[in-house]
mmCIF file of C-alpha atoms in Angstrom:
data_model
loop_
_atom_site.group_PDB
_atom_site.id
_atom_site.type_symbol
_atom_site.label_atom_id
_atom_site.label_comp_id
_atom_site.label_asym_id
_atom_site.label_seq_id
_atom_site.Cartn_x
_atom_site.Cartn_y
_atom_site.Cartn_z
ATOM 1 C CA UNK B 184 0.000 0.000 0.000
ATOM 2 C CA UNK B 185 3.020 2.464 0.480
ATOM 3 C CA UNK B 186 4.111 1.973 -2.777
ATOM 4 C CA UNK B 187 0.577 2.794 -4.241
ATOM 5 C CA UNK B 188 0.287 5.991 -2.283
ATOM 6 C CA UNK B 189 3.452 6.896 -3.407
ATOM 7 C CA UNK B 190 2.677 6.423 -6.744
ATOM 8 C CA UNK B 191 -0.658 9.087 -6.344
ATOM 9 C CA UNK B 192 1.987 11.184 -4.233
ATOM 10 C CA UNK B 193 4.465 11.587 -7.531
ATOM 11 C CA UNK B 194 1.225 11.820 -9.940
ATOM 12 C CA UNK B 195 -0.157 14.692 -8.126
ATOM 13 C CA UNK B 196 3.178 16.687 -8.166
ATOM 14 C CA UNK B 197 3.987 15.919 -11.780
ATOM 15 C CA UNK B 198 0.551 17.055 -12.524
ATOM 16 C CA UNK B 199 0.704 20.402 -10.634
ATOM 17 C CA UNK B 200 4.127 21.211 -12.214
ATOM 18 C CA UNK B 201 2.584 20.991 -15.536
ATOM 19 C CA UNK B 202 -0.549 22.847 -14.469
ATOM 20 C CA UNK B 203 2.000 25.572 -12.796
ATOM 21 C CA UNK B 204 3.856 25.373 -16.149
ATOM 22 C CA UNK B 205 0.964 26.118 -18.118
ATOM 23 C CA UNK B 206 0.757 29.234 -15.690
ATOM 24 C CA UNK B 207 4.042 30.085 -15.337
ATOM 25 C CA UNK B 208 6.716 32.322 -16.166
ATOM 26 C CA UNK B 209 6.329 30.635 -19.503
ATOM 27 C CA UNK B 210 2.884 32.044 -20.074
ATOM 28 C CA UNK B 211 1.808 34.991 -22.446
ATOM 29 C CA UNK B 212 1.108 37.127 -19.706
ATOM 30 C CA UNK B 213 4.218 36.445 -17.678
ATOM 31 C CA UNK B 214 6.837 36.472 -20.478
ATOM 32 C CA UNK B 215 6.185 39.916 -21.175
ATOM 33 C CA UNK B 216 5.929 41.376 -17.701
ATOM 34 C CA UNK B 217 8.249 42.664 -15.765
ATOM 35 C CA UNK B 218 7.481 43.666 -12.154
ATOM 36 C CA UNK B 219 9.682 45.849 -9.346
ATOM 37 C CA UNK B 220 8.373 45.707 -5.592
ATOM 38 C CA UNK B 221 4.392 46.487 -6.004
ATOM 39 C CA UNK B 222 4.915 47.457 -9.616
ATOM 40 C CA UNK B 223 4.079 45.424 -12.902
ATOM 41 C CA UNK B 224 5.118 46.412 -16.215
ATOM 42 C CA UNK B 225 3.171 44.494 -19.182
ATOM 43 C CA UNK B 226 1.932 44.504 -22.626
ATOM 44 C CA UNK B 227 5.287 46.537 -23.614
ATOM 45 C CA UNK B 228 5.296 47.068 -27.328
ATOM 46 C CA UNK B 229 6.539 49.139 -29.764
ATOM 47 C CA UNK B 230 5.713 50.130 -33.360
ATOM 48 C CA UNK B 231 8.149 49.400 -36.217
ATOM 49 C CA UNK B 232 9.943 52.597 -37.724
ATOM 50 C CA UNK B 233 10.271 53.998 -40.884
ATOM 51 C CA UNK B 234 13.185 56.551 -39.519
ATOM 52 C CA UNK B 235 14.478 57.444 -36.449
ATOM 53 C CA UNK B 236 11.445 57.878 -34.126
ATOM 54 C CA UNK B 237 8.778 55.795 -32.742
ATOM 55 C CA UNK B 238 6.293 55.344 -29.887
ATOM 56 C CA UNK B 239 6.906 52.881 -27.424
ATOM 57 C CA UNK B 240 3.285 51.523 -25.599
ATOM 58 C CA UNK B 241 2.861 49.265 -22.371
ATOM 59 C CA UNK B 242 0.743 49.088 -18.934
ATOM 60 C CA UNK B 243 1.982 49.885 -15.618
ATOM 61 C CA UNK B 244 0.032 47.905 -12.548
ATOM 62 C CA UNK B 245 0.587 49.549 -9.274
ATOM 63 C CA UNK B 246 -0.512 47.261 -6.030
ATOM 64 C CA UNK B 247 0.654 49.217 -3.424
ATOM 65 C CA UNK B 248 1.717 53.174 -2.512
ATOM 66 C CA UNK B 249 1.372 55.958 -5.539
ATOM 67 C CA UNK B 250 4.601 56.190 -7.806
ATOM 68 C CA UNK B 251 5.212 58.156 -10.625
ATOM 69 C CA UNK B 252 7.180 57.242 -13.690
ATOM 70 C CA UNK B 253 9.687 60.120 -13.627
ATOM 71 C CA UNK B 254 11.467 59.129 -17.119
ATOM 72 C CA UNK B 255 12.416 56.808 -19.788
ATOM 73 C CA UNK B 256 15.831 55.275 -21.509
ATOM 74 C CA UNK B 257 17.211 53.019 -24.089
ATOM 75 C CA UNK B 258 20.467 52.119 -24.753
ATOM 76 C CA UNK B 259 19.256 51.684 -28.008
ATOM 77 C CA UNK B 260 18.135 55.484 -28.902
ATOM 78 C CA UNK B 261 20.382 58.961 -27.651
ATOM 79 C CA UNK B 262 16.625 60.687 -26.999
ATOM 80 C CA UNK B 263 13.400 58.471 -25.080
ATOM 81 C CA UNK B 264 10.942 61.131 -23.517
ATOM 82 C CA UNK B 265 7.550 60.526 -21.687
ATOM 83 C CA UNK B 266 4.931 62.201 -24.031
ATOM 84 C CA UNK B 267 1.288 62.986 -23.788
ATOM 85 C CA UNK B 268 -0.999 63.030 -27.107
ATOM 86 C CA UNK B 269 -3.182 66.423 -26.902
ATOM 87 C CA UNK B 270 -5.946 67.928 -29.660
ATOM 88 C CA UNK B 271 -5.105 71.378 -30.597
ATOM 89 C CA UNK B 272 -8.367 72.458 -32.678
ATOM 90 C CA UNK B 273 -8.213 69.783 -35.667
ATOM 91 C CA UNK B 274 -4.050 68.681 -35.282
ATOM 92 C CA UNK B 275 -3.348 66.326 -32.675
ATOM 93 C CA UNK B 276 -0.081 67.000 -31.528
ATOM 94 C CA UNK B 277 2.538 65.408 -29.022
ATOM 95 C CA UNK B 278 3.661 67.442 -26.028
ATOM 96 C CA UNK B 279 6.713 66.112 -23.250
ATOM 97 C CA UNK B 280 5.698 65.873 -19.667
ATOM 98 C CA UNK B 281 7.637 65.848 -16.640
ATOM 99 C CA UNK B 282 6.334 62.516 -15.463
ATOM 100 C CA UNK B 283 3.187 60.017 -15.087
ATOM 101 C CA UNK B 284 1.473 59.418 -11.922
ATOM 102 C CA UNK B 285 1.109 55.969 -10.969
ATOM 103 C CA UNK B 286 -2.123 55.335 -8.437
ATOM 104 C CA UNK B 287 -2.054 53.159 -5.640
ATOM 105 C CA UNK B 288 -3.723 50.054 -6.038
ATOM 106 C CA UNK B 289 -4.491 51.544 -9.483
ATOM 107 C CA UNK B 290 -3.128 51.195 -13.075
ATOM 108 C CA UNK B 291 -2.232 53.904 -16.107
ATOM 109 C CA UNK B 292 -2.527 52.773 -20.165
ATOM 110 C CA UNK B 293 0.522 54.302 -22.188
ATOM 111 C CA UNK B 294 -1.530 53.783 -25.355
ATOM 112 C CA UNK B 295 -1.827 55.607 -28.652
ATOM 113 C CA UNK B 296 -3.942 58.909 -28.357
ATOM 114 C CA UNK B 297 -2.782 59.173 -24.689
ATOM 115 C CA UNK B 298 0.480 58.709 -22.493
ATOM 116 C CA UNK B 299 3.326 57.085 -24.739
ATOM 117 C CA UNK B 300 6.857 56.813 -24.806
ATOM 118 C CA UNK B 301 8.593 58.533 -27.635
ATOM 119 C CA UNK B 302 11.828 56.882 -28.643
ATOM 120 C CA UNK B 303 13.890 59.216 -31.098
ATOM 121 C CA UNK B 304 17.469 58.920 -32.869
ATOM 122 C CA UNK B 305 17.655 55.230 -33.300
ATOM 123 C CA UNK B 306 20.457 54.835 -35.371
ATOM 124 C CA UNK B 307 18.619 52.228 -37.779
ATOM 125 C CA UNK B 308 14.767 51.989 -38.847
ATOM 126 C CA UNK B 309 12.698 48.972 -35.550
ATOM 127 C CA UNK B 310 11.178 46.178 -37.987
ATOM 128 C CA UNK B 311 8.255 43.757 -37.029
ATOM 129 C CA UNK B 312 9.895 41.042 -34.943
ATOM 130 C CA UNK B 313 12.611 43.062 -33.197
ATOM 131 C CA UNK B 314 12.281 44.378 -29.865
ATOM 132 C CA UNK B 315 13.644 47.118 -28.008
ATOM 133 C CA UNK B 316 15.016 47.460 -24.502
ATOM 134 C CA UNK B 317 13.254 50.196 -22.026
ATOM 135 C CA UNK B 318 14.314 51.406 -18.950
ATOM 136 C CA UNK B 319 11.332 52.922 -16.939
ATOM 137 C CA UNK B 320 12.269 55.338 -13.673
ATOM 138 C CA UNK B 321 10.096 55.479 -11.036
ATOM 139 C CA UNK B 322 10.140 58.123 -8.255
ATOM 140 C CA UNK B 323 10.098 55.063 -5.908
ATOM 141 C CA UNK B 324 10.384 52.045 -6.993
ATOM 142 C CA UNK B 325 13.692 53.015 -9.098
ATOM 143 C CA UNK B 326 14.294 51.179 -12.261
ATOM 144 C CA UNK B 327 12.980 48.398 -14.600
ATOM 145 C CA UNK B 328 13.685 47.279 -17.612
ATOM 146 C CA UNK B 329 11.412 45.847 -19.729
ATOM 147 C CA UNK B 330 11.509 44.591 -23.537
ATOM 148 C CA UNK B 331 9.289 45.862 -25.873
ATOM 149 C CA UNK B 332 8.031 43.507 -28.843
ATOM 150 C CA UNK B 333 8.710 45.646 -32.324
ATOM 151 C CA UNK B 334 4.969 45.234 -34.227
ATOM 152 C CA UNK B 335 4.169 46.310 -37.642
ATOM 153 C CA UNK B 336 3.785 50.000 -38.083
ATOM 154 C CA UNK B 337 -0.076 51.404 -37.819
ATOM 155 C CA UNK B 338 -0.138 48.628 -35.279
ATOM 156 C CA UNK B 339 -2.678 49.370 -32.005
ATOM 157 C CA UNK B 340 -0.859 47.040 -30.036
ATOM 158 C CA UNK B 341 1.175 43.838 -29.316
ATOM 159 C CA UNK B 342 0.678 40.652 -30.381
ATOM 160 C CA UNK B 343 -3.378 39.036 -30.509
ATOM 161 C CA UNK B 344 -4.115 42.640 -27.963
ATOM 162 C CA UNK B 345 -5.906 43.909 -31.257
ATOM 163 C CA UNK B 346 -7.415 47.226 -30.363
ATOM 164 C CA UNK B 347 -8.885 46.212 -26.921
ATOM 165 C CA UNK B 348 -7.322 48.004 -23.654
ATOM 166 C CA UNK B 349 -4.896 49.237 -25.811
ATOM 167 C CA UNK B 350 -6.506 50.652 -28.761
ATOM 168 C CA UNK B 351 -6.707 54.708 -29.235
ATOM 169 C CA UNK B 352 -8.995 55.833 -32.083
ATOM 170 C CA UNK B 353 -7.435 59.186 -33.797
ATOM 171 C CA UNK B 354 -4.031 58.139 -32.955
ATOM 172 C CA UNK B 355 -1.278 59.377 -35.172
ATOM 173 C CA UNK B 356 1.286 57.223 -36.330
ATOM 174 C CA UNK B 357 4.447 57.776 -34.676
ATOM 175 C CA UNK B 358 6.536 55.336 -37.341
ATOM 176 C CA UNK B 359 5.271 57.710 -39.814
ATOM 177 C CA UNK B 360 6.659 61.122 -37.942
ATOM 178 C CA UNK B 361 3.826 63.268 -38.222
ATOM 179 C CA UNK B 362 4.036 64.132 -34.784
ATOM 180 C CA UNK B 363 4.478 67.968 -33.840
ATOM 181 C CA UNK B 364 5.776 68.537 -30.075
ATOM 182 C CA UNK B 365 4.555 71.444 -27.871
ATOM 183 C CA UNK B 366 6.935 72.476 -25.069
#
């Protein structure tokens, strides 16, 4: 009878590491997340370039005190700036900010037609498939880094995401540089 129970014993473990697999830092969701103390940093994607600019997309999930993302880099562009999309009559037009607040217990979108990360200089054109290193700075938390999946330009967001939590409407197209900055 020992050896039976032992049997069921090594079953039900094999089984729950393959469930836990299935779950795991192997999943979708996982892969692409990156997470610092009570901050997680997912959905990171980026839209291929045409030149040297581009806007850089991804969610920020905040379970504990308020933080604000203070700034952006890339060792992969000279020029990364936190940017907020604004109407001005009929032009929509790009204009820096100093920072984002992060909620507690909360969550904040970058997502065309809002909040984004511009990434400018990069030394050769992004194309569908690459991906581009981010480093985010937080007020508090410090730094992570996170890897943003390159998707075709035009593109609402990463992967399957279509346009759901991550779509914008009237966005314009960052790969395409018709962006105009305020200051």
């Amino acid at each position: 009878m020992g050896e039976s129970v032992m049997m069921r014993f090594a079953f039900l473990v094999a089984l729950i590491a393959g469930v836990l697999g299935l779950t795991g830092p192997h999943s979708a969701l996982a892969a692409d997340a990156a997470k610092r103390g009570d901050l997680t940093i997912g959905k990171a994607w980026v839209r291929a370039s045409v030149g040297a600019a581009t806007g850089a997309f991804l969610e920020i999930r905040n379970d504990g005190e308020a933080d604000r993302l203070v700034s952006v880099s890339s060792p992969a562009a000279p020029d990364v700036r936190i940017h907020v999309t604004v109407k001005d009559g009929d032009v929509m037009k790009m204009r820096d900010v100093d920072g984002i607040d992060v909620p507690a217990h909360g969550a904040v979108a970058l997502q065309p037609g809002g909040y984004h990360i511009m990434v400018m200089g990069l030394p050769k054109p992004l194309k569908e498939g690459d991906t581009l290193p981010l480093t985010l700075h937080f007020a508090k938390a410090g730094t992570v880094d996170v890897v943003a999946e390159v998707v075709k330009p035009g593109a609402m967001g990463a992967g399957a995401m279509g346009t759901g939590a991550m779509g914008g409407g009237d966005a314009p197209d960052h790969a395409m540089g018709d962006h105009q900055h305020m200051h």
